[in-house]
Amino acid sequence: MPRDGSTTPETIDLAPLEALVGFNVHIVDLLMYQRFYERFATPALTPGEFSTLLAIRANPGIRHGALADALLIRRPNLTKLINRLIAAGLARRRRAKGDQRTVALFISAPGERALDAMLAAMPAHEASLIAGLTAREARTLHALLRKLARGLRTAPDSARH
Amino acid sequence: MPRDGSTTPETIDLAPLEALVGFNVHIVDLLMYQRFYERFATPALTPGEFSTLLAIRANPGIRHGALADALLIRRPNLTKLINRLIAAGLARRRRAKGDQRTVALFISAPGERALDAMLAAMPAHEASLIAGLTAREARTLHALLRKLARGLRTAPDSARH
DNA sequence: TATTGTTATACTCTATAACTATA
DNA sequence: TATAGTTATAGAGTATAACAATA
């Protein structure tokens, strides 16, 4: 740090950025990703793989397309992600009964165990994420984020290709 | 959509995911990024370039390292981003007065104009992002996100390399 | 002819290590 | 010897277009 009176500020003013909701959301997202990787170290699932596997368990037999839409992942990218899960023995693909074009996705027994192991650590993880907030603030934030997500998903100009 | 009684749910249950703060933050971040690109179409700045330029204007003469830390960008990646801003004539690099290793960053006149043009559209943009919330809810969310970001930045296990 | 999932591919973002020039 | 910024490079993540199978 400069010992002279130069213009270089070491205490940075981020006020104009913090005034924008999107910036705060993004910073929080980045920091939470960091925390996820710190806690669930190398051998485990990435946030995307974890979310996908959890969604498959909650919706056995779900199609690729429906899952991709729900998780905001493009179909080609989801295919690769699912391939990784299957290669790891955590999920299974099965041809659907009716429409022969579609594929039904299921979690496997090892997938269940992997998920349960991570979910066991999740309460402590979540608690550490919101450690800076009171319990009441955390509940409020959570509810507002869900409401915001719902609103943004169903928004008018969401002319998502 | 299947017309039989197959197990494929078209109404997806995301409850186990929405119960996790991190998932909601990530979804909101993704959706807000989409909105940003929809509004500030191709010729304009990316969210990262916009944030960086705004931070430079608020902190004239800031060093690369300090800026990278504030925006959670690695130094090599920030160098490339700044190179793009400079190539576009929006920012300038200048050798600092004291420590000859450091570089001081400044916004240019065209940079000011580009920023002002985007900032002029920002109130409407922000309003559309939080359209699903009441004014009071939006204020609460904003305050909680900022508090959360502060807490996560200064956290104990943020042994960020 | 349209749709589901896949393949191929490119582009961005990000991450690490090594280099330079200053300190 | 350590630090600031850069370069080089590789690895994720994500985007679009085109294809095969089925509707």
PDB file of C-alpha atoms in Angstrom, chain A residues 1-2 4 6-35 38-39 50-52 54-55 58-63 66-67 70-72 74 96-99 102 104 106 119 122 126 128-134 137-138 140-142 144-160, chain B residues 1-2 4 6-35 38-39 50-52 54-55 58-63 66-67 70-72 74 96-99 102 104 106 119 122 126 128-134 137-138 140-142 144-160:
ATOM      1  CA  MET A   1       0.000   0.000   0.000  1.00  0.00           C
ATOM      2  CA  PRO A   2       1.323   3.438  -0.924  1.00  0.00           C
ATOM      3  CA  ASP A   4       2.420   8.723   0.021  1.00  0.00           C
ATOM      4  CA  SER A   6      -1.288   9.190  -4.064  1.00  0.00           C
ATOM      5  CA  THR A   7      -4.689   8.866  -5.625  1.00  0.00           C
ATOM      6  CA  THR A   8      -4.650   5.082  -5.251  1.00  0.00           C
ATOM      7  CA  PRO A   9      -7.376   4.255  -2.752  1.00  0.00           C
ATOM      8  CA  GLU A  10      -6.876   1.085  -0.758  1.00  0.00           C
ATOM      9  CA  THR A  11     -10.345   1.396   0.705  1.00  0.00           C
ATOM     10  CA  ILE A  12     -12.437   0.933  -2.361  1.00  0.00           C
ATOM     11  CA  ASP A  13     -15.771   2.620  -2.852  1.00  0.00           C
ATOM     12  CA  LEU A  14     -18.198   0.087  -4.303  1.00  0.00           C
ATOM     13  CA  ALA A  15     -21.299   2.130  -3.479  1.00  0.00           C
ATOM     14  CA  PRO A  16     -22.381   2.669  -7.111  1.00  0.00           C
ATOM     15  CA  LEU A  17     -22.236  -1.066  -7.691  1.00  0.00           C
ATOM     16  CA  GLU A  18     -23.848  -2.086  -4.440  1.00  0.00           C
ATOM     17  CA  ALA A  19     -26.742   0.183  -5.331  1.00  0.00           C
ATOM     18  CA  LEU A  20     -27.629  -2.324  -8.054  1.00  0.00           C
ATOM     19  CA  VAL A  21     -29.469  -5.485  -6.965  1.00  0.00           C
ATOM     20  CA  GLY A  22     -27.899  -7.561  -9.689  1.00  0.00           C
ATOM     21  CA  PHE A  23     -24.377  -6.826  -8.500  1.00  0.00           C
ATOM     22  CA  ASN A  24     -25.136  -7.940  -4.967  1.00  0.00           C
ATOM     23  CA  VAL A  25     -26.819 -11.109  -6.186  1.00  0.00           C
ATOM     24  CA  HIS A  26     -23.821 -11.923  -8.334  1.00  0.00           C
ATOM     25  CA  ILE A  27     -21.266 -11.323  -5.584  1.00  0.00           C
ATOM     26  CA  VAL A  28     -23.269 -13.445  -3.162  1.00  0.00           C
ATOM     27  CA  ASP A  29     -23.554 -16.180  -5.780  1.00  0.00           C
ATOM     28  CA  LEU A  30     -19.788 -16.179  -6.340  1.00  0.00           C
ATOM     29  CA  LEU A  31     -19.025 -16.267  -2.616  1.00  0.00           C
ATOM     30  CA  MET A  32     -21.517 -19.074  -2.016  1.00  0.00           C
ATOM     31  CA  TYR A  33     -19.979 -21.091  -4.847  1.00  0.00           C
ATOM     32  CA  GLN A  34     -16.586 -20.671  -3.208  1.00  0.00           C
ATOM     33  CA  ARG A  35     -18.009 -21.906   0.076  1.00  0.00           C
ATOM     34  CA  GLU A  38     -14.507 -25.406   0.213  1.00  0.00           C
ATOM     35  CA  ARG A  39     -16.919 -27.619   2.121  1.00  0.00           C
ATOM     36  CA  PHE A  50     -25.723 -31.912  -6.962  1.00  0.00           C
ATOM     37  CA  SER A  51     -28.726 -29.801  -7.981  1.00  0.00           C
ATOM     38  CA  THR A  52     -29.453 -32.006 -10.963  1.00  0.00           C
ATOM     39  CA  LEU A  54     -31.502 -33.742  -6.278  1.00  0.00           C
ATOM     40  CA  ALA A  55     -34.025 -32.667  -8.905  1.00  0.00           C
ATOM     41  CA  ALA A  58     -37.555 -35.409  -6.439  1.00  0.00           C
ATOM     42  CA  ASN A  59     -38.958 -36.086  -9.925  1.00  0.00           C
ATOM     43  CA  PRO A  60     -38.285 -39.719 -10.851  1.00  0.00           C
ATOM     44  CA  GLY A  61     -38.763 -40.356 -14.550  1.00  0.00           C
ATOM     45  CA  ILE A  62     -38.305 -36.705 -15.481  1.00  0.00           C
ATOM     46  CA  ARG A  63     -37.396 -35.921 -19.103  1.00  0.00           C
ATOM     47  CA  ALA A  66     -38.187 -30.555 -18.511  1.00  0.00           C
ATOM     48  CA  LEU A  67     -35.157 -30.805 -16.256  1.00  0.00           C
ATOM     49  CA  ALA A  70     -36.279 -26.096 -14.628  1.00  0.00           C
ATOM     50  CA  LEU A  71     -32.580 -25.708 -13.916  1.00  0.00           C
ATOM     51  CA  LEU A  72     -31.941 -23.135 -16.664  1.00  0.00           C
ATOM     52  CA  ARG A  74     -29.328 -25.828 -22.187  1.00  0.00           C
ATOM     53  CA  ALA A  96     -39.906 -43.653 -21.549  1.00  0.00           C
ATOM     54  CA  LYS A  97     -43.118 -45.650 -21.924  1.00  0.00           C
ATOM     55  CA  GLY A  98     -45.133 -43.405 -24.211  1.00  0.00           C
ATOM     56  CA  ASP A  99     -43.143 -41.068 -26.423  1.00  0.00           C
ATOM     57  CA  THR A 102     -37.922 -39.057 -24.643  1.00  0.00           C
ATOM     58  CA  ALA A 104     -36.727 -40.911 -18.319  1.00  0.00           C
ATOM     59  CA  PHE A 106     -33.794 -41.887 -12.323  1.00  0.00           C
ATOM     60  CA  LEU A 119     -27.550 -33.368   2.509  1.00  0.00           C
ATOM     61  CA  MET A 122     -26.188 -29.158   4.294  1.00  0.00           C
ATOM     62  CA  GLU A 126     -26.445 -23.272   4.977  1.00  0.00           C
ATOM     63  CA  SER A 128     -22.501 -20.825   7.760  1.00  0.00           C
ATOM     64  CA  LEU A 129     -23.653 -19.102   4.579  1.00  0.00           C
ATOM     65  CA  ILE A 130     -26.156 -16.934   6.406  1.00  0.00           C
ATOM     66  CA  ALA A 131     -24.077 -16.556   9.552  1.00  0.00           C
ATOM     67  CA  GLY A 132     -24.128 -12.798   9.126  1.00  0.00           C
ATOM     68  CA  LEU A 133     -27.907 -12.605   9.380  1.00  0.00           C
ATOM     69  CA  THR A 134     -30.322 -13.143  12.217  1.00  0.00           C
ATOM     70  CA  GLU A 137     -33.506 -11.973   8.428  1.00  0.00           C
ATOM     71  CA  ALA A 138     -32.453 -15.275   6.896  1.00  0.00           C
ATOM     72  CA  THR A 140     -37.083 -13.137   5.072  1.00  0.00           C
ATOM     73  CA  LEU A 141     -34.242 -13.241   2.574  1.00  0.00           C
ATOM     74  CA  HIS A 142     -35.032 -16.806   1.627  1.00  0.00           C
ATOM     75  CA  LEU A 144     -37.920 -12.916  -0.984  1.00  0.00           C
ATOM     76  CA  LEU A 145     -35.404 -14.748  -3.166  1.00  0.00           C
ATOM     77  CA  ARG A 146     -37.941 -17.446  -3.956  1.00  0.00           C
ATOM     78  CA  LYS A 147     -40.579 -14.862  -4.755  1.00  0.00           C
ATOM     79  CA  LEU A 148     -38.113 -12.981  -6.939  1.00  0.00           C
ATOM     80  CA  ALA A 149     -37.110 -16.154  -8.793  1.00  0.00           C
ATOM     81  CA  ARG A 150     -40.744 -16.991  -9.445  1.00  0.00           C
ATOM     82  CA  GLY A 151     -41.372 -13.496 -10.753  1.00  0.00           C
ATOM     83  CA  LEU A 152     -38.330 -13.510 -13.007  1.00  0.00           C
ATOM     84  CA  ARG A 153     -39.129 -16.937 -14.440  1.00  0.00           C
ATOM     85  CA  THR A 154     -42.653 -16.005 -15.445  1.00  0.00           C
ATOM     86  CA  ALA A 155     -41.785 -12.491 -16.550  1.00  0.00           C
ATOM     87  CA  PRO A 156     -43.177 -10.871 -19.708  1.00  0.00           C
ATOM     88  CA  ASP A 157     -39.957 -10.075 -21.564  1.00  0.00           C
ATOM     89  CA  SER A 158     -38.463 -13.441 -20.711  1.00  0.00           C
ATOM     90  CA  ALA A 159     -38.514 -14.189 -24.422  1.00  0.00           C
ATOM     91  CA  ARG A 160     -35.971 -16.857 -23.672  1.00  0.00           C
TER      92      ARG A 160
ATOM     93  CA  MET B   1     -46.311 -33.917 -23.029  1.00  0.00           C
ATOM     94  CA  PRO B   2     -47.426 -37.463 -22.315  1.00  0.00           C
ATOM     95  CA  ASP B   4     -50.866 -41.348 -20.516  1.00  0.00           C
ATOM     96  CA  SER B   6     -46.671 -42.121 -17.040  1.00  0.00           C
ATOM     97  CA  THR B   7     -44.349 -41.189 -14.223  1.00  0.00           C
ATOM     98  CA  THR B   8     -42.997 -38.234 -16.180  1.00  0.00           C
ATOM     99  CA  PRO B   9     -44.083 -35.129 -14.295  1.00  0.00           C
ATOM    100  CA  GLU B  10     -44.545 -32.019 -16.354  1.00  0.00           C
ATOM    101  CA  THR B  11     -45.045 -29.994 -13.209  1.00  0.00           C
ATOM    102  CA  ILE B  12     -41.646 -30.300 -11.643  1.00  0.00           C
ATOM    103  CA  ASP B  13     -41.118 -30.350  -7.927  1.00  0.00           C
ATOM    104  CA  LEU B  14     -38.128 -28.145  -7.122  1.00  0.00           C
ATOM    105  CA  ALA B  15     -38.948 -27.892  -3.405  1.00  0.00           C
ATOM    106  CA  PRO B  16     -35.800 -29.673  -2.169  1.00  0.00           C
ATOM    107  CA  LEU B  17     -33.684 -27.265  -4.197  1.00  0.00           C
ATOM    108  CA  GLU B  18     -35.614 -24.146  -3.332  1.00  0.00           C
ATOM    109  CA  ALA B  19     -35.103 -25.006   0.313  1.00  0.00           C
ATOM    110  CA  LEU B  20     -31.430 -24.136  -0.177  1.00  0.00           C
ATOM    111  CA  VAL B  21     -30.495 -20.449  -0.214  1.00  0.00           C
ATOM    112  CA  GLY B  22     -27.641 -21.008  -2.607  1.00  0.00           C
ATOM    113  CA  PHE B  23     -29.872 -22.482  -5.275  1.00  0.00           C
ATOM    114  CA  ASN B  24     -32.234 -19.518  -5.193  1.00  0.00           C
ATOM    115  CA  VAL B  25     -29.364 -17.056  -5.348  1.00  0.00           C
ATOM    116  CA  HIS B  26     -27.934 -18.871  -8.341  1.00  0.00           C
ATOM    117  CA  ILE B  27     -31.216 -19.035 -10.240  1.00  0.00           C
ATOM    118  CA  VAL B  28     -31.857 -15.351  -9.603  1.00  0.00           C
ATOM    119  CA  ASP B  29     -28.324 -14.534 -10.738  1.00  0.00           C
ATOM    120  CA  LEU B  30     -28.815 -16.478 -13.975  1.00  0.00           C
ATOM    121  CA  LEU B  31     -32.153 -14.853 -14.699  1.00  0.00           C
ATOM    122  CA  MET B  32     -30.820 -11.379 -13.975  1.00  0.00           C
ATOM    123  CA  TYR B  33     -27.886 -12.001 -16.320  1.00  0.00           C
ATOM    124  CA  GLN B  34     -30.365 -12.979 -19.040  1.00  0.00           C
ATOM    125  CA  ARG B  35     -32.277  -9.776 -18.451  1.00  0.00           C
ATOM    126  CA  GLU B  38     -31.756  -8.649 -23.240  1.00  0.00           C
ATOM    127  CA  ARG B  39     -31.809  -4.983 -22.310  1.00  0.00           C
ATOM    128  CA  PHE B  50     -19.856  -2.542 -16.897  1.00  0.00           C
ATOM    129  CA  SER B  51     -19.135  -3.290 -13.226  1.00  0.00           C
ATOM    130  CA  THR B  52     -15.418  -2.853 -13.715  1.00  0.00           C
ATOM    131  CA  LEU B  54     -18.171   1.707 -12.862  1.00  0.00           C
ATOM    132  CA  ALA B  55     -15.726   0.704 -10.132  1.00  0.00           C
ATOM    133  CA  ALA B  58     -15.757   5.533  -8.510  1.00  0.00           C
ATOM    134  CA  ASN B  59     -12.097   4.909  -7.643  1.00  0.00           C
ATOM    135  CA  PRO B  60      -9.887   6.829 -10.066  1.00  0.00           C
ATOM    136  CA  GLY B  61      -6.305   5.651  -9.975  1.00  0.00           C
ATOM    137  CA  ILE B  62      -7.190   2.281  -8.483  1.00  0.00           C
ATOM    138  CA  ARG B  63      -4.664  -0.535  -8.835  1.00  0.00           C
ATOM    139  CA  ALA B  66      -7.336  -3.889  -5.411  1.00  0.00           C
ATOM    140  CA  LEU B  67      -9.941  -3.898  -8.163  1.00  0.00           C
ATOM    141  CA  ALA B  70     -13.140  -6.061  -4.799  1.00  0.00           C
ATOM    142  CA  LEU B  71     -14.843  -7.634  -7.804  1.00  0.00           C
ATOM    143  CA  LEU B  72     -13.764 -11.211  -7.025  1.00  0.00           C
ATOM    144  CA  ARG B  74      -8.478 -13.145 -10.596  1.00  0.00           C
ATOM    145  CA  ALA B  96       1.522   5.057 -10.652  1.00  0.00           C
ATOM    146  CA  LYS B  97       3.563   7.780  -8.980  1.00  0.00           C
ATOM    147  CA  GLY B  98       5.094   5.877  -6.072  1.00  0.00           C
ATOM    148  CA  ASP B  99       5.487   2.152  -6.572  1.00  0.00           C
ATOM    149  CA  THR B 102       1.668  -0.781  -9.967  1.00  0.00           C
ATOM    150  CA  ALA B 104      -3.310   3.227 -11.968  1.00  0.00           C
ATOM    151  CA  PHE B 106      -8.799   5.693 -15.025  1.00  0.00           C
ATOM    152  CA  LEU B 119     -26.884   4.143 -16.119  1.00  0.00           C
ATOM    153  CA  MET B 122     -30.615   1.340 -15.135  1.00  0.00           C
ATOM    154  CA  GLU B 126     -33.708  -2.537 -11.922  1.00  0.00           C
ATOM    155  CA  SER B 128     -38.190  -4.665 -14.066  1.00  0.00           C
ATOM    156  CA  LEU B 129     -35.927  -7.056 -12.187  1.00  0.00           C
ATOM    157  CA  ILE B 130     -37.800  -6.600  -8.943  1.00  0.00           C
ATOM    158  CA  ALA B 131     -41.210  -6.194 -10.536  1.00  0.00           C
ATOM    159  CA  GLY B 132     -42.490  -9.192  -8.582  1.00  0.00           C
ATOM    160  CA  LEU B 133     -41.806  -7.533  -5.251  1.00  0.00           C
ATOM    161  CA  THR B 134     -43.401  -4.623  -3.441  1.00  0.00           C
ATOM    162  CA  GLU B 137     -39.838  -6.014  -0.098  1.00  0.00           C
ATOM    163  CA  ALA B 138     -37.347  -4.820  -2.679  1.00  0.00           C
ATOM    164  CA  THR B 140     -35.529  -5.297   2.400  1.00  0.00           C
ATOM    165  CA  LEU B 141     -34.056  -7.743  -0.093  1.00  0.00           C
ATOM    166  CA  HIS B 142     -31.476  -5.234  -1.217  1.00  0.00           C
ATOM    167  CA  LEU B 144     -30.203  -8.174   3.257  1.00  0.00           C
ATOM    168  CA  LEU B 145     -28.162  -9.036   0.169  1.00  0.00           C
ATOM    169  CA  ARG B 146     -25.660  -6.319   0.996  1.00  0.00           C
ATOM    170  CA  LYS B 147     -25.424  -7.487   4.577  1.00  0.00           C
ATOM    171  CA  LEU B 148     -25.005 -11.071   3.413  1.00  0.00           C
ATOM    172  CA  ALA B 149     -22.266 -10.112   0.946  1.00  0.00           C
ATOM    173  CA  ARG B 150     -20.415  -8.216   3.660  1.00  0.00           C
ATOM    174  CA  GLY B 151     -20.656 -11.209   5.967  1.00  0.00           C
ATOM    175  CA  LEU B 152     -19.487 -13.671   3.351  1.00  0.00           C
ATOM    176  CA  ARG B 153     -16.538 -11.508   2.305  1.00  0.00           C
ATOM    177  CA  THR B 154     -15.187 -11.157   5.815  1.00  0.00           C
ATOM    178  CA  ALA B 155     -15.953 -14.726   6.839  1.00  0.00           C
ATOM    179  CA  PRO B 156     -13.562 -16.892   8.860  1.00  0.00           C
ATOM    180  CA  ASP B 157     -13.113 -19.827   6.482  1.00  0.00           C
ATOM    181  CA  SER B 158     -12.733 -17.530   3.498  1.00  0.00           C
ATOM    182  CA  ALA B 159      -9.200 -18.867   3.150  1.00  0.00           C
ATOM    183  CA  ARG B 160      -9.362 -17.667  -0.392  1.00  0.00           C
TER     184      ARG B 160
END
